[in-house]
Amino acid sequence: MPTDIEIAQAAQLQKIIPLAQQRLGLPEEALSPYGHYKAKLSLSHIDSLQPRPDGHLVLVTAITPTPPGEGKTTTTVGLGDALAHIGERAMICLREPSLGPCFGMKGGAAGGGHAQVVPMEDINLHFTGDFHAVGLAHNLLAAMLDNHIHHGNALGLDVRRISWRRVVDMNDRALRHITVALGGPGNGYPREDGFDIVVASEVMAILCLATSLSDLKRRLGAIVVGYTADKRPVTARQLQADGAMAALLKDALAPNLVQTLEGTPALVHGGPFANIAHGCNSVIATRTALKLADYVVTEAGFGADLGAEKFINIKCRKAGLQPACAVVVATVRALKHHGAPAQGLAALEAGMANLQRHVENIQQHYGLEAIVAINRFDADSAEELALVQAACARWQVRCVLATHWSDGGRGAQALAQAVVQVCQARQARPATIYTDDMPLPDKIEAVARKVYRARAVQFSAKAQQQLAEFKAQGWEHLPVCIAKTQYSFSTDPKLLAAPEGHEILVRELRLNAGAEFVTAICGDIMTMPGLPKAPAAERIDVDAQGRISGLF
Amino acid sequence: MPTDIEIAQAAQLQKIIPLAQQRLGLPEEALSPYGHYKAKLSLSHIDSLQPRPDGHLVLVTAITPTPPGEGKTTTTVGLGDALAHIGERAMICLREPSLGPCFGMKGGAAGGGHAQVVPMEDINLHFTGDFHAVGLAHNLLAAMLDNHIHHGNALGLDVRRISWRRVVDMNDRALRHITVALGGPGNGYPREDGFDIVVASEVMAILCLATSLSDLKRRLGAIVVGYTADKRPVTARQLQADGAMAALLKDALAPNLVQTLEGTPALVHGGPFANIAHGCNSVIATRTALKLADYVVTEAGFGADLGAEKFINIKCRKAGLQPACAVVVATVRALKHHGAPAQGLAALEAGMANLQRHVENIQQHYGLEAIVAINRFDADSAEELALVQAACARWQVRCVLATHWSDGGRGAQALAQAVVQVCQARQARPATIYTDDMPLPDKIEAVARKVYRARAVQFSAKAQQQLAEFKAQGWEHLPVCIAKTQYSFSTDPKLLAAPEGHEILVRELRLNAGAEFVTAICGDIMTMPGLPKAPAAERIDVDAQGRISGLF
């Protein structure tokens, strides 16, 4: 089997402007090309689509992740291609990969095998520059903040209470914790600071939740960068940074059109973290795709306890989206991992509890019909597959085998047919887990008890103090975004399968006044990854003709 | 008079693909569009142009700068437009503006008035992402460096002797001097560090001097990032960073085609500092333009003592370029500034010494015929203009008045005619000031004595030690790049007009082993600007339709 990049480079891509005309009926003037195989859709054309009816929105989510990955992006792409195979007008909505991790462990993030979005090198590297724009807008605010303090600090910011860090799209552990403004009075007031990776920026979350350029600017202005000595919040608007930040982001707000290896149109746009942020592609891209296609397949980060929960309770709630069904991706290998230390069929049997829990959550708490998609590997035995299918039959849940990784869309046709049946039946009653007017701690408890099946939620002294402050400041109405390990329903990554009765400790809260959610930090959350001992960057290369190798 | 951005936004731009076909005979497949008004020229098409003869290369330089600026970029654009007006096939080669300063004092840097390259907002902001690519490639090397040390430091780098800083395209004084890798063993080994602005990166200089993708990778590999405890240099190649850095830069290496307000094609590509680096647009862009046009107008940073000297002794020497003539831009206002504290005509008379000195240098030391271009202002009196013209007549130098700022190319037709006459006469004998085999201190002395008219050059103890080390390491053959104030021939910014007999102190040297020059630091050189008290960013805005305001 060739590598992902070899498959991608061997593909015959269609030029994006004619593809958009043929597949989506988009006129040339609606598109701004970036090379011949990428284009941005103009925001004014998107506005003109408003009167059209919406297509069906299909969420691809997964069981609790295991280190080798389950193939959620691959399944999203394969399902989109398969829907096209069976004659439906389909589109795919994905997040943009972060550039930093490509140089670390992970390689690319544009699908894999015969289910990829292309041009994969571009998508994995600079793409259309959206992440660079997010990083610069973020860092402009940081520079204006320190500049304001340097030039007299009229707003009275307390240098000990600045919450706005800086960002770079690189895995660079040396920047996690730094001191800045050293070297004398000409360089400002020394203070502690640090860099996060660009995807962890609140500006990224804002870009992905904004519904228009005006809404983007309004949200940017609402960002709280720090506090005065008497704990009054100071915003980006008070620093007069919102206009320039929005100017830097105006092109980034327009969604990016590319194609799959089979020519299915895909919008790849935005990419917030799925722990400290909501982990979904942009609202603008999803809404646009729903106007252009009858079936829109999208994904959310990590497992259904994190990404799907936030997709429902943050993105769909705020953007008024109505998903029709959820595909839960699982692999036999991952289910057996959840059943360890048992071996073989016993491990698989035990690990099925994880899948069952996610299916229950999706149906009971998100109000969606779940379809289980087994991302099939050659190593899977007939007994193993029969065991999974029999269990799903007992739970009265559809279960479909899919081989899109090796076969492309053809390998996911049964999945596509199941999705169409569910969407046509229109039985989805999307539900949110909490109401806007519930107090913040009750919202956190609702997610923890219903989705994570926790026995109790504890709040640290710091978190309690923050909750009181947030209430006093009028942020009680915001939804919550829980940052915890993706490897367990609990906050202990070693508790696999379907733990219950555990406790959740909320250590601190982080306000995202512009993105409009409150993040509850439960455990160690890394917002700046490091590179491994032998980073992928050492193997990445480009030849004299510009052909890149070593991305995978 | 409307503002620059108002003029630019009122312009009717031609789509860049048909413009490139009509004006330059470029086929569509030679171009990669970035939106409808910007495109990158493919490197493979550029290779195919090789057999063609070269056009005439015209350098636009200036007298010693004064704070309000003399209009060098404006004259470059106006002259290009004027050459087209008089029927010549002309192109313009400019540097890309740095994004950071747009948010500080300076506003945009894409010309002004009716002599601009457009789309000016794009060119001044993210453009085609080249600077983002330079910044990321630079920071990838920094991350790999600290990662190497963190994971055992097999190369034995001395954390006290690391010379590779980090970069961001932002005016951010708080990042000038920082400490990194704080917070415990998981974050690496604490050390002093700092950020420069992206244009100060050696990667930027390398991008602008590289002649091909292979040459780019070779140069990136040669970058020295620091030294071992026993002072052996450690390179990017030893860190295995060169391949991934080149992969990040492969699109950035292709020059960017845009147009002037009058539709003259312009390559805007690369933008190294003109003090610590050589201050010219890319070699690839200049060479390409010479294949596509009969007249190529380009500029170099600051006055003719800095930018033009480096253009000749670094860029032209290394790239084998043969400029045909030099246009020296001056304004009556700036000449009077050089003649202060005298007033009126007496000030102008005194300030003429500065122009005379630059003209002499260009003719005697650079081997080019000089043409003086007076960038005319409404406030200039007939007596003042007559004084300048009479002086030039005494020196037997052509002097032309130009009004391109208010009149576009039409206002620079006389200048264009003078340029054509000089180029047709082919009397240029471009000369370098020193030979490759001269010792580094002799090269520095040659520039200081001939161009700056210094009496003597002193080297600090540190500089002397560095010179010995560089000689021992085999870097003696490199050209020198002198970093000093742009406001005087001397190192004292207050010595205006034409000082002589001053001393130059070389405080330290900086090796650019990849860019292949040695920078001599003479005075305080700022590689990370700060924002002013009321930064331009506070006034920059974008409306709901995406129209940007406040850039100027």
PDB file of C-alpha atoms in Angstrom, chain A residues 228-386:
ATOM      1  CA  THR A 228      -7.284  45.759  36.587  1.00  0.00           C
ATOM      2  CA  ALA A 229      -5.935  45.623  40.130  1.00  0.00           C
ATOM      3  CA  ASP A 230      -9.534  45.829  41.368  1.00  0.00           C
ATOM      4  CA  LYS A 231     -10.490  42.979  39.026  1.00  0.00           C
ATOM      5  CA  ARG A 232     -12.441  44.839  36.402  1.00  0.00           C
ATOM      6  CA  PRO A 233     -12.097  43.085  33.024  1.00  0.00           C
ATOM      7  CA  VAL A 234     -10.312  44.896  30.173  1.00  0.00           C
ATOM      8  CA  THR A 235     -11.393  44.087  26.623  1.00  0.00           C
ATOM      9  CA  ALA A 236      -9.860  44.199  23.157  1.00  0.00           C
ATOM     10  CA  ARG A 237     -12.393  46.907  22.325  1.00  0.00           C
ATOM     11  CA  GLN A 238     -11.029  49.116  25.104  1.00  0.00           C
ATOM     12  CA  LEU A 239      -7.586  48.665  23.543  1.00  0.00           C
ATOM     13  CA  GLN A 240      -9.105  49.641  20.159  1.00  0.00           C
ATOM     14  CA  ALA A 241      -7.734  46.441  18.627  1.00  0.00           C
ATOM     15  CA  ASP A 242     -10.967  44.960  17.284  1.00  0.00           C
ATOM     16  CA  GLY A 243     -11.013  46.805  13.960  1.00  0.00           C
ATOM     17  CA  ALA A 244      -7.455  45.954  12.985  1.00  0.00           C
ATOM     18  CA  MET A 245      -7.896  42.354  14.138  1.00  0.00           C
ATOM     19  CA  ALA A 246     -11.011  42.015  11.995  1.00  0.00           C
ATOM     20  CA  ALA A 247      -9.165  43.563   9.046  1.00  0.00           C
ATOM     21  CA  LEU A 248      -6.474  40.891   9.424  1.00  0.00           C
ATOM     22  CA  LEU A 249      -9.172  38.182   9.497  1.00  0.00           C
ATOM     23  CA  LYS A 250     -11.474  39.331   6.710  1.00  0.00           C
ATOM     24  CA  ASP A 251     -10.206  36.823   4.152  1.00  0.00           C
ATOM     25  CA  ALA A 252      -9.781  34.077   6.743  1.00  0.00           C
ATOM     26  CA  LEU A 253     -13.517  34.259   7.473  1.00  0.00           C
ATOM     27  CA  ALA A 254     -14.365  33.040   3.954  1.00  0.00           C
ATOM     28  CA  PRO A 255     -14.516  29.215   3.775  1.00  0.00           C
ATOM     29  CA  ASN A 256     -12.031  27.217   1.711  1.00  0.00           C
ATOM     30  CA  LEU A 257     -13.244  24.904  -1.034  1.00  0.00           C
ATOM     31  CA  VAL A 258     -11.176  21.854  -1.988  1.00  0.00           C
ATOM     32  CA  GLN A 259     -12.026  18.358  -3.190  1.00  0.00           C
ATOM     33  CA  THR A 260     -11.664  14.756  -2.111  1.00  0.00           C
ATOM     34  CA  LEU A 261      -9.601  12.279  -4.117  1.00  0.00           C
ATOM     35  CA  GLU A 262     -12.892  11.413  -5.868  1.00  0.00           C
ATOM     36  CA  GLY A 263     -13.833  15.011  -6.606  1.00  0.00           C
ATOM     37  CA  THR A 264     -16.453  15.519  -3.910  1.00  0.00           C
ATOM     38  CA  PRO A 265     -16.459  19.194  -2.867  1.00  0.00           C
ATOM     39  CA  ALA A 266     -15.216  19.847   0.658  1.00  0.00           C
ATOM     40  CA  LEU A 267     -15.116  22.980   2.783  1.00  0.00           C
ATOM     41  CA  VAL A 268     -12.078  22.876   5.049  1.00  0.00           C
ATOM     42  CA  HIS A 269     -12.292  25.841   7.353  1.00  0.00           C
ATOM     43  CA  GLY A 270     -11.214  26.738  10.881  1.00  0.00           C
ATOM     44  CA  GLY A 271      -9.776  24.410  13.463  1.00  0.00           C
ATOM     45  CA  PRO A 272     -10.210  25.132  17.172  1.00  0.00           C
ATOM     46  CA  PHE A 273      -8.938  22.695  19.797  1.00  0.00           C
ATOM     47  CA  ALA A 274     -11.492  20.133  20.952  1.00  0.00           C
ATOM     48  CA  ASN A 275     -10.640  20.384  24.657  1.00  0.00           C
ATOM     49  CA  ILE A 276     -10.290  24.059  25.649  1.00  0.00           C
ATOM     50  CA  ALA A 277     -12.460  25.011  22.655  1.00  0.00           C
ATOM     51  CA  HIS A 278     -15.340  23.425  20.780  1.00  0.00           C
ATOM     52  CA  GLY A 279     -13.431  21.452  18.145  1.00  0.00           C
ATOM     53  CA  CYS A 280     -15.613  21.995  15.071  1.00  0.00           C
ATOM     54  CA  ASN A 281     -15.124  23.578  11.665  1.00  0.00           C
ATOM     55  CA  SER A 282     -16.617  27.043  11.123  1.00  0.00           C
ATOM     56  CA  VAL A 283     -20.299  27.897  11.399  1.00  0.00           C
ATOM     57  CA  ILE A 284     -20.017  29.821   8.131  1.00  0.00           C
ATOM     58  CA  ALA A 285     -18.689  26.759   6.286  1.00  0.00           C
ATOM     59  CA  THR A 286     -21.330  24.420   7.703  1.00  0.00           C
ATOM     60  CA  ARG A 287     -24.166  26.814   6.963  1.00  0.00           C
ATOM     61  CA  THR A 288     -22.871  27.395   3.441  1.00  0.00           C
ATOM     62  CA  ALA A 289     -22.547  23.699   2.712  1.00  0.00           C
ATOM     63  CA  LEU A 290     -26.138  23.136   3.876  1.00  0.00           C
ATOM     64  CA  LYS A 291     -27.279  25.640   1.230  1.00  0.00           C
ATOM     65  CA  LEU A 292     -25.199  24.023  -1.519  1.00  0.00           C
ATOM     66  CA  ALA A 293     -25.748  20.312  -0.906  1.00  0.00           C
ATOM     67  CA  ASP A 294     -28.480  17.891   0.172  1.00  0.00           C
ATOM     68  CA  TYR A 295     -26.139  16.024   2.516  1.00  0.00           C
ATOM     69  CA  VAL A 296     -23.390  17.672   4.503  1.00  0.00           C
ATOM     70  CA  VAL A 297     -21.006  15.396   6.385  1.00  0.00           C
ATOM     71  CA  THR A 298     -18.989  17.003   9.145  1.00  0.00           C
ATOM     72  CA  GLU A 299     -16.950  15.866  12.130  1.00  0.00           C
ATOM     73  CA  ALA A 300     -16.169  17.060  15.635  1.00  0.00           C
ATOM     74  CA  GLY A 301     -12.969  16.492  17.600  1.00  0.00           C
ATOM     75  CA  PHE A 302     -12.141  13.514  19.834  1.00  0.00           C
ATOM     76  CA  GLY A 303     -14.913  11.153  21.015  1.00  0.00           C
ATOM     77  CA  ALA A 304     -18.655  11.773  21.253  1.00  0.00           C
ATOM     78  CA  ASP A 305     -18.305  12.821  24.917  1.00  0.00           C
ATOM     79  CA  LEU A 306     -16.188  15.839  23.916  1.00  0.00           C
ATOM     80  CA  GLY A 307     -16.512  16.883  20.267  1.00  0.00           C
ATOM     81  CA  ALA A 308     -20.101  15.817  19.675  1.00  0.00           C
ATOM     82  CA  GLU A 309     -21.273  17.249  23.005  1.00  0.00           C
ATOM     83  CA  LYS A 310     -19.743  20.614  22.153  1.00  0.00           C
ATOM     84  CA  PHE A 311     -21.001  20.401  18.583  1.00  0.00           C
ATOM     85  CA  ILE A 312     -24.536  20.113  19.962  1.00  0.00           C
ATOM     86  CA  ASN A 313     -24.367  22.371  23.001  1.00  0.00           C
ATOM     87  CA  ILE A 314     -22.135  25.127  21.650  1.00  0.00           C
ATOM     88  CA  LYS A 315     -22.050  25.154  17.850  1.00  0.00           C
ATOM     89  CA  CYS A 316     -25.542  23.921  16.947  1.00  0.00           C
ATOM     90  CA  ARG A 317     -27.228  25.756  19.822  1.00  0.00           C
ATOM     91  CA  LYS A 318     -25.639  29.072  18.945  1.00  0.00           C
ATOM     92  CA  ALA A 319     -25.816  28.735  15.159  1.00  0.00           C
ATOM     93  CA  GLY A 320     -29.301  27.223  15.061  1.00  0.00           C
ATOM     94  CA  LEU A 321     -28.116  24.091  13.266  1.00  0.00           C
ATOM     95  CA  GLN A 322     -30.280  20.933  13.260  1.00  0.00           C
ATOM     96  CA  PRO A 323     -28.224  17.787  12.734  1.00  0.00           C
ATOM     97  CA  ALA A 324     -30.086  14.793  11.333  1.00  0.00           C
ATOM     98  CA  CYS A 325     -28.001  11.909  12.592  1.00  0.00           C
ATOM     99  CA  ALA A 326     -24.647  10.913  14.056  1.00  0.00           C
ATOM    100  CA  VAL A 327     -22.228   8.320  12.716  1.00  0.00           C
ATOM    101  CA  VAL A 328     -20.097   6.765  15.476  1.00  0.00           C
ATOM    102  CA  VAL A 329     -16.797   5.493  14.121  1.00  0.00           C
ATOM    103  CA  ALA A 330     -15.188   2.531  15.823  1.00  0.00           C
ATOM    104  CA  THR A 331     -12.528  -0.012  14.986  1.00  0.00           C
ATOM    105  CA  VAL A 332     -12.203  -3.523  16.323  1.00  0.00           C
ATOM    106  CA  ARG A 333      -8.654  -2.683  17.384  1.00  0.00           C
ATOM    107  CA  ALA A 334      -9.808   0.297  19.449  1.00  0.00           C
ATOM    108  CA  LEU A 335     -12.699  -1.573  21.047  1.00  0.00           C
ATOM    109  CA  LYS A 336     -10.274  -4.295  22.127  1.00  0.00           C
ATOM    110  CA  HIS A 337      -8.007  -1.580  23.568  1.00  0.00           C
ATOM    111  CA  HIS A 338     -10.938  -0.455  25.723  1.00  0.00           C
ATOM    112  CA  GLY A 339     -11.434  -4.050  26.881  1.00  0.00           C
ATOM    113  CA  ALA A 340      -7.853  -4.543  28.068  1.00  0.00           C
ATOM    114  CA  PRO A 341      -6.357  -6.270  29.979  1.00  0.00           C
ATOM    115  CA  ALA A 342      -8.644  -8.998  28.560  1.00  0.00           C
ATOM    116  CA  GLN A 343      -7.472 -10.496  25.255  1.00  0.00           C
ATOM    117  CA  GLY A 344      -9.090 -11.435  21.959  1.00  0.00           C
ATOM    118  CA  LEU A 345     -12.884 -11.710  21.802  1.00  0.00           C
ATOM    119  CA  ALA A 346     -13.158 -11.156  25.552  1.00  0.00           C
ATOM    120  CA  ALA A 347     -11.412  -7.818  25.188  1.00  0.00           C
ATOM    121  CA  LEU A 348     -13.708  -6.858  22.348  1.00  0.00           C
ATOM    122  CA  GLU A 349     -16.754  -7.897  24.357  1.00  0.00           C
ATOM    123  CA  ALA A 350     -15.603  -5.775  27.301  1.00  0.00           C
ATOM    124  CA  GLY A 351     -14.661  -2.835  25.105  1.00  0.00           C
ATOM    125  CA  MET A 352     -18.119  -2.717  23.530  1.00  0.00           C
ATOM    126  CA  ALA A 353     -19.256  -0.907  26.675  1.00  0.00           C
ATOM    127  CA  ASN A 354     -17.515   2.192  25.394  1.00  0.00           C
ATOM    128  CA  LEU A 355     -19.393   2.139  22.116  1.00  0.00           C
ATOM    129  CA  GLN A 356     -22.647   1.437  23.904  1.00  0.00           C
ATOM    130  CA  ARG A 357     -22.201   4.398  26.214  1.00  0.00           C
ATOM    131  CA  HIS A 358     -21.564   6.784  23.329  1.00  0.00           C
ATOM    132  CA  VAL A 359     -24.565   5.464  21.401  1.00  0.00           C
ATOM    133  CA  GLU A 360     -26.787   5.943  24.449  1.00  0.00           C
ATOM    134  CA  ASN A 361     -25.537   9.500  24.957  1.00  0.00           C
ATOM    135  CA  ILE A 362     -26.136  10.397  21.338  1.00  0.00           C
ATOM    136  CA  GLN A 363     -29.639   9.039  21.377  1.00  0.00           C
ATOM    137  CA  GLN A 364     -30.729  10.101  24.856  1.00  0.00           C
ATOM    138  CA  HIS A 365     -28.868  13.348  25.393  1.00  0.00           C
ATOM    139  CA  TYR A 366     -28.187  14.707  21.915  1.00  0.00           C
ATOM    140  CA  GLY A 367     -31.525  13.552  20.454  1.00  0.00           C
ATOM    141  CA  LEU A 368     -29.955  12.009  17.340  1.00  0.00           C
ATOM    142  CA  GLU A 369     -30.180   8.575  15.817  1.00  0.00           C
ATOM    143  CA  ALA A 370     -26.743   6.910  15.941  1.00  0.00           C
ATOM    144  CA  ILE A 371     -25.299   4.775  13.171  1.00  0.00           C
ATOM    145  CA  VAL A 372     -22.240   2.720  14.075  1.00  0.00           C
ATOM    146  CA  ALA A 373     -19.579   2.647  11.340  1.00  0.00           C
ATOM    147  CA  ILE A 374     -16.952  -0.044  11.748  1.00  0.00           C
ATOM    148  CA  ASN A 375     -13.814   1.212  10.005  1.00  0.00           C
ATOM    149  CA  ARG A 376     -12.729  -2.243   8.878  1.00  0.00           C
ATOM    150  CA  PHE A 377      -9.125  -3.455   8.910  1.00  0.00           C
ATOM    151  CA  ASP A 378      -7.727  -6.522   7.152  1.00  0.00           C
ATOM    152  CA  ALA A 379      -6.790  -7.953  10.546  1.00  0.00           C
ATOM    153  CA  ASP A 380     -10.405  -7.947  11.793  1.00  0.00           C
ATOM    154  CA  SER A 381     -11.754 -11.511  12.017  1.00  0.00           C
ATOM    155  CA  ALA A 382     -15.246 -12.604  10.994  1.00  0.00           C
ATOM    156  CA  GLU A 383     -16.012 -13.509  14.629  1.00  0.00           C
ATOM    157  CA  GLU A 384     -14.984 -10.086  15.822  1.00  0.00           C
ATOM    158  CA  LEU A 385     -17.107  -8.285  13.260  1.00  0.00           C
ATOM    159  CA  ALA A 386     -20.058 -10.585  14.012  1.00  0.00           C
TER     160      ALA A 386
END
